[in-house]
Tab-separated table of C-alpha atoms and ligand atoms in Angstrom:
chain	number	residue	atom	x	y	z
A	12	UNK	CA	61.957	65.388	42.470
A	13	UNK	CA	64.927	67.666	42.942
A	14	UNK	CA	65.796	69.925	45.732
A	15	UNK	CA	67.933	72.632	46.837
A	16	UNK	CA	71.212	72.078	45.422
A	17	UNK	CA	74.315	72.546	47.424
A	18	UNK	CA	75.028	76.064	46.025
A	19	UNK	CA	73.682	78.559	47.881
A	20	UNK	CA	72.505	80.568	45.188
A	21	UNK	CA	68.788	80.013	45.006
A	22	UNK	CA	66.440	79.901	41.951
A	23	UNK	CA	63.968	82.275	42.711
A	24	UNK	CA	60.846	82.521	40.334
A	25	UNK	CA	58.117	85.479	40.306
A	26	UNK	CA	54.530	84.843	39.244
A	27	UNK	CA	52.596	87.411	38.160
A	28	UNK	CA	49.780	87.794	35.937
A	29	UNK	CA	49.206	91.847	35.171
A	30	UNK	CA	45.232	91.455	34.806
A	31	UNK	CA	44.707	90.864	38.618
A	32	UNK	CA	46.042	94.283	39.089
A	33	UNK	CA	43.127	95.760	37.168
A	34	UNK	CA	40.464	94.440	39.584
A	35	UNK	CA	38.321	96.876	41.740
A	36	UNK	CA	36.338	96.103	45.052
A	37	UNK	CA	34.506	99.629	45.150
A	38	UNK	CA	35.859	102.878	45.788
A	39	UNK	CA	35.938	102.919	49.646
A	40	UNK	CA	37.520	99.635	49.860
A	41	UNK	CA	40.472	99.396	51.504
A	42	UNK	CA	41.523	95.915	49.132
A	43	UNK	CA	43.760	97.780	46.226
A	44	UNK	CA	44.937	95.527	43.458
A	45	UNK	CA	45.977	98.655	41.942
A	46	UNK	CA	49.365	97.498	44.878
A	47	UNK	CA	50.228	95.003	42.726
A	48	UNK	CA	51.081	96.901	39.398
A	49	UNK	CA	52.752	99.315	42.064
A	50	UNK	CA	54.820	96.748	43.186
A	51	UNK	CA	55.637	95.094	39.641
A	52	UNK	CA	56.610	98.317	38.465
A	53	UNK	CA	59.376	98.971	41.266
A	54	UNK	CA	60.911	95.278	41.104
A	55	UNK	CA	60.988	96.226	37.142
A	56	UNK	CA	62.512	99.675	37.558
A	57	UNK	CA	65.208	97.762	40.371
A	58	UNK	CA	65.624	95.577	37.408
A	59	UNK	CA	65.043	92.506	39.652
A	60	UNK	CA	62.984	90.607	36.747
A	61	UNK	CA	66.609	90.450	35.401
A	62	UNK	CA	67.866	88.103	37.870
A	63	UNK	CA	64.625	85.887	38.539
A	64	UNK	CA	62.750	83.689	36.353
A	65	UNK	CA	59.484	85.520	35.560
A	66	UNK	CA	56.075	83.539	34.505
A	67	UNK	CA	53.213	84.913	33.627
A	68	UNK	CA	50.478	83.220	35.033
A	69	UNK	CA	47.199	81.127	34.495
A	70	UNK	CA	43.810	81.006	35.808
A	71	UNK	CA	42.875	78.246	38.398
A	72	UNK	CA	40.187	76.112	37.189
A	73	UNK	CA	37.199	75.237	38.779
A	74	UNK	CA	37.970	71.668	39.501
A	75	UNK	CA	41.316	73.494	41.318
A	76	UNK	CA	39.447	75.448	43.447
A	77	UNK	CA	36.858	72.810	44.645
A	78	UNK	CA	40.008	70.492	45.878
A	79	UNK	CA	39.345	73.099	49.159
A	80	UNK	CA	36.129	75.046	48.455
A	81	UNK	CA	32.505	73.417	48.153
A	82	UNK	CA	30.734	73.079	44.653
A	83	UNK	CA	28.014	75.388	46.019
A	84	UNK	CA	30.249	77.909	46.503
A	85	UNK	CA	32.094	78.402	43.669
A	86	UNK	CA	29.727	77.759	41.480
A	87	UNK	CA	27.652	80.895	43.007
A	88	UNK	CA	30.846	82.835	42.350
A	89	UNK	CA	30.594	81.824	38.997
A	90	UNK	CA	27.141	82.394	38.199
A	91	UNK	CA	26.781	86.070	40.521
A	92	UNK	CA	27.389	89.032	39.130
A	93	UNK	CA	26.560	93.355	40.749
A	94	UNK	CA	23.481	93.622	38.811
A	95	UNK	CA	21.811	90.179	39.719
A	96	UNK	CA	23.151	89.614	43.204
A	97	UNK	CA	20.260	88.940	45.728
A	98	UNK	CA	22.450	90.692	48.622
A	99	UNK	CA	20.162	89.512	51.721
A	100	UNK	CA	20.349	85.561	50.446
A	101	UNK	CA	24.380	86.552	49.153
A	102	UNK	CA	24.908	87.934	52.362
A	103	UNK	CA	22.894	85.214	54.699
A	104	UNK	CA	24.274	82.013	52.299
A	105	UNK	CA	27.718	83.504	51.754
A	106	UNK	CA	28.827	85.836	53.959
A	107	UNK	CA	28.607	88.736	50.898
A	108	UNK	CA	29.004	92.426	52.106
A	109	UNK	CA	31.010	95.504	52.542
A	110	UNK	CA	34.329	93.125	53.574
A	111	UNK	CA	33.446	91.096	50.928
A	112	UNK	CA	31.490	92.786	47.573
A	113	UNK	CA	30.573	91.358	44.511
A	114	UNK	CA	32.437	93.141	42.248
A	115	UNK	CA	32.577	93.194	38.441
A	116	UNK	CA	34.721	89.880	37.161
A	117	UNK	CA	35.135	88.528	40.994
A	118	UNK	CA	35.277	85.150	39.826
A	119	UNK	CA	38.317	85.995	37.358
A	120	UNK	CA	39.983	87.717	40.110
A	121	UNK	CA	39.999	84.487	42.661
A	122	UNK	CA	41.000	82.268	39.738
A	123	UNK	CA	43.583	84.667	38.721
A	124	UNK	CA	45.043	85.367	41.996
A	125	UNK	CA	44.699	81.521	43.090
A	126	UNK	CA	46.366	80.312	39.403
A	127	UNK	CA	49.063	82.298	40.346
A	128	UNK	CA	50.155	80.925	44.068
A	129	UNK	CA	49.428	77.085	42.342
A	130	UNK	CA	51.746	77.810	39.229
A	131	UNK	CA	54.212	79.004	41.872
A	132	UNK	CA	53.946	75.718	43.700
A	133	UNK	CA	54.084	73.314	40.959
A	134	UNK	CA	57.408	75.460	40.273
A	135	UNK	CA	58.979	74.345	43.842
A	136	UNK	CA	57.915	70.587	43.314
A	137	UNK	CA	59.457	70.243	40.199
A	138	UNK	CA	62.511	71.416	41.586
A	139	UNK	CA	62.457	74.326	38.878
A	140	UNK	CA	62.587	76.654	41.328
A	141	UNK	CA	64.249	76.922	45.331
A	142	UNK	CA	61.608	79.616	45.887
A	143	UNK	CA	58.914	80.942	44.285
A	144	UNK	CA	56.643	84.305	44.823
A	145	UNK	CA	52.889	85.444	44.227
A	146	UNK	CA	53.072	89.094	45.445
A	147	UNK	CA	48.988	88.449	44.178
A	148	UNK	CA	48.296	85.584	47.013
A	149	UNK	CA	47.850	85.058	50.134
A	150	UNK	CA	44.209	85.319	51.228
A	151	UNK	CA	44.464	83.925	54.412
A	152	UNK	CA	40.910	84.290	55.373
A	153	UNK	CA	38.626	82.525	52.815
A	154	UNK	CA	36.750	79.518	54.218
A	155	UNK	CA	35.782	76.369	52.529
A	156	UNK	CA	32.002	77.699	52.138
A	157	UNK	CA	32.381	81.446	51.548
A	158	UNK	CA	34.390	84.300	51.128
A	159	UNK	CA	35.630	85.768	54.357
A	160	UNK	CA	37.777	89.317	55.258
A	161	UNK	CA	38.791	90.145	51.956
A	162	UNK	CA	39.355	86.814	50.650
A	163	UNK	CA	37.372	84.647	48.534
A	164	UNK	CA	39.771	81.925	47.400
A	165	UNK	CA	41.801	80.360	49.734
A	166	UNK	CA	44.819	80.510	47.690
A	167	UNK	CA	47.012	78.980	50.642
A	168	UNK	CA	45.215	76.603	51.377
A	169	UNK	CA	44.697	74.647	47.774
A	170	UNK	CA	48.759	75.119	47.288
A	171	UNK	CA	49.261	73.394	50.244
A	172	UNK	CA	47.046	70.940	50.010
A	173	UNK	CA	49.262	70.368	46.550
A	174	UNK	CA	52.410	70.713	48.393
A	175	UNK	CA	51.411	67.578	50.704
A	176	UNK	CA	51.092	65.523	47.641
A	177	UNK	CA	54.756	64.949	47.155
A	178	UNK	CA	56.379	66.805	50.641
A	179	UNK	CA	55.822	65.134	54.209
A	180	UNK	CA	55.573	68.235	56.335
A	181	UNK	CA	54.360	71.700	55.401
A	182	UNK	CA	55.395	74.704	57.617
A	183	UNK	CA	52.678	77.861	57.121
A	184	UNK	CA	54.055	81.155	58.473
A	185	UNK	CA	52.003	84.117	58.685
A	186	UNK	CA	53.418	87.397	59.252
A	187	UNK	CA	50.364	89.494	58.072
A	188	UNK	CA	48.864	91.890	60.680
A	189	UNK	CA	45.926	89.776	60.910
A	190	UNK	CA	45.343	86.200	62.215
A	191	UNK	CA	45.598	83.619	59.612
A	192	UNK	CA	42.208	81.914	60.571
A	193	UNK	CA	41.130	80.219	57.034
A	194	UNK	CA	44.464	78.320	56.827
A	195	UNK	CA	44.510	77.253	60.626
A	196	UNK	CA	41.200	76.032	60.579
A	197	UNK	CA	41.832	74.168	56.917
A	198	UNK	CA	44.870	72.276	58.607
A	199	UNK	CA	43.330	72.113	62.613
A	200	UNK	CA	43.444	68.334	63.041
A	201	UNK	CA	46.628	66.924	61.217
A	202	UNK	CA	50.410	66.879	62.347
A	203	UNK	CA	50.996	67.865	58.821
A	204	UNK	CA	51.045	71.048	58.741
A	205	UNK	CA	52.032	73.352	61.089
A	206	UNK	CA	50.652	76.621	61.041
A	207	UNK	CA	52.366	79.785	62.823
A	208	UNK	CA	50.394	83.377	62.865
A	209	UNK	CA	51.929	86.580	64.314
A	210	UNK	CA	48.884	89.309	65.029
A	211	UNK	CA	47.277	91.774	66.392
A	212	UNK	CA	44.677	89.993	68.922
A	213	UNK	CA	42.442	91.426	71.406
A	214	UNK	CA	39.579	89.300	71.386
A	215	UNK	CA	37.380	92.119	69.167
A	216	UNK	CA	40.303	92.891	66.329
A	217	UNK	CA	39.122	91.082	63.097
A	218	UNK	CA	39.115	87.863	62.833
A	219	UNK	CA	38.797	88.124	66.736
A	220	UNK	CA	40.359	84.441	66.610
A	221	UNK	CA	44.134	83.389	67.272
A	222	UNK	CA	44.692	83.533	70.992
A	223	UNK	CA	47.269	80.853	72.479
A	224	UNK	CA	44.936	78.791	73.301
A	225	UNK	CA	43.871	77.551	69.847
A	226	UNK	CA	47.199	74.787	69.412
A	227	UNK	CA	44.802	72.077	67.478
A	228	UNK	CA	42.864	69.164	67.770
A	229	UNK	CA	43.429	65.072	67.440
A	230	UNK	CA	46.260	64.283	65.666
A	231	UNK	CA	46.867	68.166	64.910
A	232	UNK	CA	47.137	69.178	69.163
A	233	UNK	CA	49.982	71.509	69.304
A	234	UNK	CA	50.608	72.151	65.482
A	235	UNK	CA	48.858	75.432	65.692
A	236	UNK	CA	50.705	78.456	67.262
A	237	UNK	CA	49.552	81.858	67.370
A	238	UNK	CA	51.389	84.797	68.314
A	239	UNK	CA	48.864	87.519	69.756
A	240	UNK	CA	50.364	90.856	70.279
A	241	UNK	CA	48.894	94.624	70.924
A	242	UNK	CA	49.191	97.798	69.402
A	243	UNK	CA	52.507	99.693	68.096
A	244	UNK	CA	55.160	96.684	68.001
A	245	UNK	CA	58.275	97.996	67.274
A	246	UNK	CA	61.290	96.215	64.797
A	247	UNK	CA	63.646	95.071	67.155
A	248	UNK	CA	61.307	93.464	69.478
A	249	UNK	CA	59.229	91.759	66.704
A	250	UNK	CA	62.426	90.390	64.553
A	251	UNK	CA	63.920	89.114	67.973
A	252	UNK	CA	60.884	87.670	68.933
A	253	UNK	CA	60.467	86.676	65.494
A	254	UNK	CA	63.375	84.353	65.077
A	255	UNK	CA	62.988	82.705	68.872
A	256	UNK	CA	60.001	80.950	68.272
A	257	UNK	CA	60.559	79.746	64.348
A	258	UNK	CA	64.080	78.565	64.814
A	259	UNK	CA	62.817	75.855	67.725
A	260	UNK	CA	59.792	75.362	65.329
A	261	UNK	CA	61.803	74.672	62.314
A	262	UNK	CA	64.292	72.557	63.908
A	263	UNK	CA	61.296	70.088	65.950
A	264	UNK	CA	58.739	70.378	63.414
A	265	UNK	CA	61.726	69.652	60.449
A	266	UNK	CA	59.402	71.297	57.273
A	267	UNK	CA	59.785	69.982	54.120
A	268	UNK	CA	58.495	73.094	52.548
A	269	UNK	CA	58.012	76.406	54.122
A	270	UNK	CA	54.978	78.505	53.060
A	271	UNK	CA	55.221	82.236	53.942
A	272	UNK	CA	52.331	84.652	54.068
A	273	UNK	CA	54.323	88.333	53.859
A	274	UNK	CA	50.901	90.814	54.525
A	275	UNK	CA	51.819	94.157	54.198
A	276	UNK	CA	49.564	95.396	56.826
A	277	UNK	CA	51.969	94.423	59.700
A	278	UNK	CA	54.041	97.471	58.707
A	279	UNK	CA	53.440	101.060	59.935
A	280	UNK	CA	51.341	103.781	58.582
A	281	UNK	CA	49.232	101.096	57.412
A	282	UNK	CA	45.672	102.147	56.886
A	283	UNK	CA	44.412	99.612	58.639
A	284	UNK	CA	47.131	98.629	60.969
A	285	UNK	CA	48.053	99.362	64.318
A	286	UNK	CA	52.064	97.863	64.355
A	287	UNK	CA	55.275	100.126	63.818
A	288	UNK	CA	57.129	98.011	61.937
A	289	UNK	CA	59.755	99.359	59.134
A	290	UNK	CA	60.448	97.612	55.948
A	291	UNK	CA	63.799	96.154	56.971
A	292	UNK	CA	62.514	94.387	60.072
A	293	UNK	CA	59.096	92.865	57.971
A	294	UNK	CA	61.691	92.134	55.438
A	295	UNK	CA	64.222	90.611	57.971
A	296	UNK	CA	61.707	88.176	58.777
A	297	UNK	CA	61.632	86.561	55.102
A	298	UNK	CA	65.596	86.422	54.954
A	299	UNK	CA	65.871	84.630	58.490
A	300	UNK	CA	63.185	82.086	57.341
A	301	UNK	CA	65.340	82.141	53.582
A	302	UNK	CA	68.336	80.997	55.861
A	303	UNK	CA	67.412	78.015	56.597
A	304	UNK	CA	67.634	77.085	53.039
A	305	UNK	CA	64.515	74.845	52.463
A	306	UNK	CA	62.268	75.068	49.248
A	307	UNK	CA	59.983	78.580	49.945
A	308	UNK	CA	56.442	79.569	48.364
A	309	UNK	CA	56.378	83.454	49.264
A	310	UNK	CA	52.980	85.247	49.291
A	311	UNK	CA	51.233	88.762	49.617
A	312	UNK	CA	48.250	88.931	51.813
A	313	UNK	CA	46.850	92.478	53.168
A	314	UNK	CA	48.498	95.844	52.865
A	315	UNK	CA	46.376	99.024	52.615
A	316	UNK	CA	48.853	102.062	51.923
A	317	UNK	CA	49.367	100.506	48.140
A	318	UNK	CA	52.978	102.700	48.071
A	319	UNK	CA	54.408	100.913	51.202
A	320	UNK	CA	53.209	97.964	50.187
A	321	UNK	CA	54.808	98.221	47.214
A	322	UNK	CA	58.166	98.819	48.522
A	323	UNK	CA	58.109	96.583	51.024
A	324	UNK	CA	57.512	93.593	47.860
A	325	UNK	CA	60.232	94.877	46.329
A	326	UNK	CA	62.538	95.287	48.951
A	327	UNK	CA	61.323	91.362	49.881
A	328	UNK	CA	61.985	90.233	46.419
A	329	UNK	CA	65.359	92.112	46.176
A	330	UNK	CA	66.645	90.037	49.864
A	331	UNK	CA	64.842	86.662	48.136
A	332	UNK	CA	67.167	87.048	44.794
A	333	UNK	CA	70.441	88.145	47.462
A	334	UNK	CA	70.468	91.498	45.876
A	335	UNK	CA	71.382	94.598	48.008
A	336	UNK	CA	69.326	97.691	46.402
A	337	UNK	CA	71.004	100.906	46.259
A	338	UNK	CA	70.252	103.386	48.980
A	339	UNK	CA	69.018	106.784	48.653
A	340	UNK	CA	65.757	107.834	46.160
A	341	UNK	CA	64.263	105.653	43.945
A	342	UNK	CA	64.920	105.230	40.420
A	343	UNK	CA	64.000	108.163	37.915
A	344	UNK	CA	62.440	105.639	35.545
A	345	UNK	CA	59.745	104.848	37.865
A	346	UNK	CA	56.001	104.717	36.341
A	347	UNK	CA	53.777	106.371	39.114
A	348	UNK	CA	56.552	108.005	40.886
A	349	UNK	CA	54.549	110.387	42.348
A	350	UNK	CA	52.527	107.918	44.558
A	351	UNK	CA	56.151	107.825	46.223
A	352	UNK	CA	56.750	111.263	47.251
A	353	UNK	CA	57.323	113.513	49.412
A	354	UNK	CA	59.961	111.291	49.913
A	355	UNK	CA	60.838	108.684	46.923
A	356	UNK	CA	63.053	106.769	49.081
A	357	UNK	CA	62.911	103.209	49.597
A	358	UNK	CA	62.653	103.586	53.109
A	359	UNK	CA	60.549	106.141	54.733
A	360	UNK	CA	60.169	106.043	58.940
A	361	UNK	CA	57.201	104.025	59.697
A	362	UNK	CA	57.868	103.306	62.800
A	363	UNK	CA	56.645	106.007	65.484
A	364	UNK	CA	53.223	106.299	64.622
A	365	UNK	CA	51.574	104.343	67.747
A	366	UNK	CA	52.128	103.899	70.845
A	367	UNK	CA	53.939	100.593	72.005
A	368	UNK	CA	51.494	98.492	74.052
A	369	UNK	CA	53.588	95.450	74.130
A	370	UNK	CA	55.758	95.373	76.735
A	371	UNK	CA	58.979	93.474	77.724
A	372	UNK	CA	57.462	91.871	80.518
A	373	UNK	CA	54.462	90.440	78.325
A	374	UNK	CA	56.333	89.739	75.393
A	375	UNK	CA	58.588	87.804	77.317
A	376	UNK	CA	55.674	86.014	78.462
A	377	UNK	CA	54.089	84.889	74.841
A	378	UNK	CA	57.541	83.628	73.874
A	379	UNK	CA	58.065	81.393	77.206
A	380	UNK	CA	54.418	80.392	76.683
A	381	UNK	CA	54.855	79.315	72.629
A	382	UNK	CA	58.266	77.274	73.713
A	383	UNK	CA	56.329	75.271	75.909
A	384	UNK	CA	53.953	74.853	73.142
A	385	UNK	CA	56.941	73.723	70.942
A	386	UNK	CA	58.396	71.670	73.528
A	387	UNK	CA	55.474	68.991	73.475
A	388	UNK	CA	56.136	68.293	69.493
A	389	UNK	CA	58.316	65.650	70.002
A	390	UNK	CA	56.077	63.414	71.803
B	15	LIG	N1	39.923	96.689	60.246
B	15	LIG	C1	39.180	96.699	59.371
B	15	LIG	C2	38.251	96.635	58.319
B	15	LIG	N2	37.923	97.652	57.477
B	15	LIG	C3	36.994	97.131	56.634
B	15	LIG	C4	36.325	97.839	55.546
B	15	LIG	C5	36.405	99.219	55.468
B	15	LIG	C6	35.769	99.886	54.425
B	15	LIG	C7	35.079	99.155	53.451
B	15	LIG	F1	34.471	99.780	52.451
B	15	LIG	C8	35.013	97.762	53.529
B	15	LIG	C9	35.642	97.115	54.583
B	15	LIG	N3	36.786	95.841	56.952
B	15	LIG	C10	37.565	95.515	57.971
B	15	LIG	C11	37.665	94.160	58.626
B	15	LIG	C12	38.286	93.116	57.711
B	15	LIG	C13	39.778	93.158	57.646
B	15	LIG	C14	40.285	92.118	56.642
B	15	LIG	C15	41.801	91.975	56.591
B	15	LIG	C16	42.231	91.064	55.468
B	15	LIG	C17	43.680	90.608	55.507
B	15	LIG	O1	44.556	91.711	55.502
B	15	LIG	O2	43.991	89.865	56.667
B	15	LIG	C18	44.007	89.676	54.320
B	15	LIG	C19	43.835	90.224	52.970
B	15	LIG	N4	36.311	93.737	58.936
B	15	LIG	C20	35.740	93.924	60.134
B	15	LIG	O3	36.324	94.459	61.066
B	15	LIG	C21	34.267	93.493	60.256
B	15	LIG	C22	33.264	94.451	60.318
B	15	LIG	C23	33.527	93.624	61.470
B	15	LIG	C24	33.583	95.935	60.400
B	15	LIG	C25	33.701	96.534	58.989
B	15	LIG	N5	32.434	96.329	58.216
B	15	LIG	C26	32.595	96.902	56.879
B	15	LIG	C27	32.089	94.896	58.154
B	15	LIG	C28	31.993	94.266	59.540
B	16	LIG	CA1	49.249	86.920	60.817
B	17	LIG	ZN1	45.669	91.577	57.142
């Protein structure tokens, strides 16, 4: 199998299958795969399908999906539907309820979404492409027996476990507001994988999981770092913080193949959030991890304010393809333009909504703590 080549132009590849856009979880859900149409549209009207090569995707099949979750569950999935669902045995067998709805075509949707993240990855392991993005992926939370936060498929997960077919070492980073729980706990016990989360964590804040202290077990003690961090982070102190703890990971732990989780919901003015970051800094986060040249899978994840969300994808897959957008308001052509305003820039202020409850002093102490973490890798 082929890797990077020496030029430092990458192939970049962007997998995208319009129907998953079309999905609905119920009109006070926070989950909008309306976001993803948003999102398509602006990397169209930036004409960045231009420079990438552009798939259109395919469903997972079932037999996919079992290589992670159990036969009982996805065949429920399968069979459930709004108008048959038994919600106290849905909800007491499977962990079905307001975070997690059955919803018309549900079943579609986690095939759809999960087709899309594994046609990605067979894209890197051919060599085909350098890097490869599901804007559509990304559920981080979604557990082997049910659906969990949002997530029913563990689309992560199953293109990892494909990744470890042909690559030695898989490196998961999660930069999504919330800890990355379903993938940690997937990859707990082997030296394998190495899984990184940066979150919001005060023992309550869902998942409620992902304090230091969870590094691993057996084989896998000390390949599990998470980041915890408090309310109202602010750019420079996440991207510095950011890049001191993955470059000593990257050059002990010596990836393969880099997986990156890019949630949305990290940013500010996020309806769910409680983080100041700006689309630069999220986006800074990608190129820095881009740098170090290895073959990248590039998810989605959360992301509740679908027009940030939006431009925060498109700014991502504008520094993936090494294109520099052009400043000021966004292009004319734009198909729901007005979801942009008052604005229609690229890049509004989001970062002085919430007060900064991280401070030097503790921040300083998470990184000192993680590099001792990092330290015990080799042996
Ligand atoms: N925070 C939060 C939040 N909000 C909701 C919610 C709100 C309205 C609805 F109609 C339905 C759900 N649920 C939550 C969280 C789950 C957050 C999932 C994040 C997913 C991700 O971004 O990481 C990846 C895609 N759930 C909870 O806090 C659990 C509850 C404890 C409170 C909310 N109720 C609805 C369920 C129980
Ligand atoms: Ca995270
Ligand atoms: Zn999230």
């Amino acid at each position: 199998y082929s890797q990077l080549t020496s030029s430092n132009v990458s192939h970049v590849s962007y997998h995208y299958n319009p129907e998953v856009s079309n999905y609905h979880y119920g009109p006070h859900h926070p989950m909008k795969p309306f976001r993803l149409l948003l999102t398509d549209h602006l990397v169209s009207a930036y004409k960045l399908h231009e420079v990438m090569d552009l798939y259109q995707t395919t469903p997972a099949s079932k037999e996919q999906m079992m290589k992670f979750h159990s036969p009982e569950y996805i065949e429920f999935l399968q069979k459930v539907s709004p108008d048959t669902v038994n919600r106290a045995t849905a909800s007491r067998e499977f962990n079905i309820g307001d975070d997690c709805p059955i919803f018309d075509g549900l079943y579609q949707y986690g095939s759809m979404y999960s087709g899309s993240s594994l046609d990605a990855t067979s894209k890197l392991i051919s060599g085909i492409s350098d890097i490869s993005i599901n804007w559509s992926g990304g559920l981080h939370h979604a557990k082997k027996y049910g659906p969990s936060g949002f997530c029913y498929i563990n689309d992560i997960v199953l293109s990892i476990l494909e990744l470890l077919k042909y690559y030695p070492r898989v490196l998961y980073i999660d930069i999504d507001l919330h800890h990355g729980d379903g993938v940690q706990e997937a990859f707990y016990t082997t030296d394998r994988v190495m899984t990184c989360s940066f979150h919001k964590y005060n023992g309550t804040f869902f998942p409620a999981t992902g304090n230091f202290n969870e590094v691993g077990i057996g084989r896998g003690k000390n390949f599990a770092v998470n980041v915890p961090l408090r309310d109202g982070i602010e750019d420079e102190n996440y991207v510095k913080l950011f890049k001191s703890i993955m470059e000593p990971i990257i050059s002990s732990f010596q990836p393969s193949v880099i997986v990156q989780q890019c949630g949305a919901d990290s940013l500010g003015c996020d309806r769910l959030g409680c983080f100041n970051l700006n689309i630069k800094a999220h986006g800074a986060c990608v190129k820095y991890i881009q740098s170090f040249g290895l073959p990248m899978l590039v998810l989605g994840g959360g992301g509740y304010t679908p027009r940030n969300v939006s431009r925060l994808w498109c700014h991502e897959t504008a520094v993936l393809n090494n294109v520099e957008l052009p400043n000021g308001k966004l292009p004319d052509t734009l198909p729901y333009k007005s979801f942009f305003g008052p604005d229609f820039s690229m890049h509004p202020n989001l970062g002085d909504r919430i007060e900064n409850r991280n401070t030097k002093k503790y921040l300083e102490s998470v990184r000192i703590r993680i590099l001792e973490q990092v330290r015990f890798l080799n042996g």
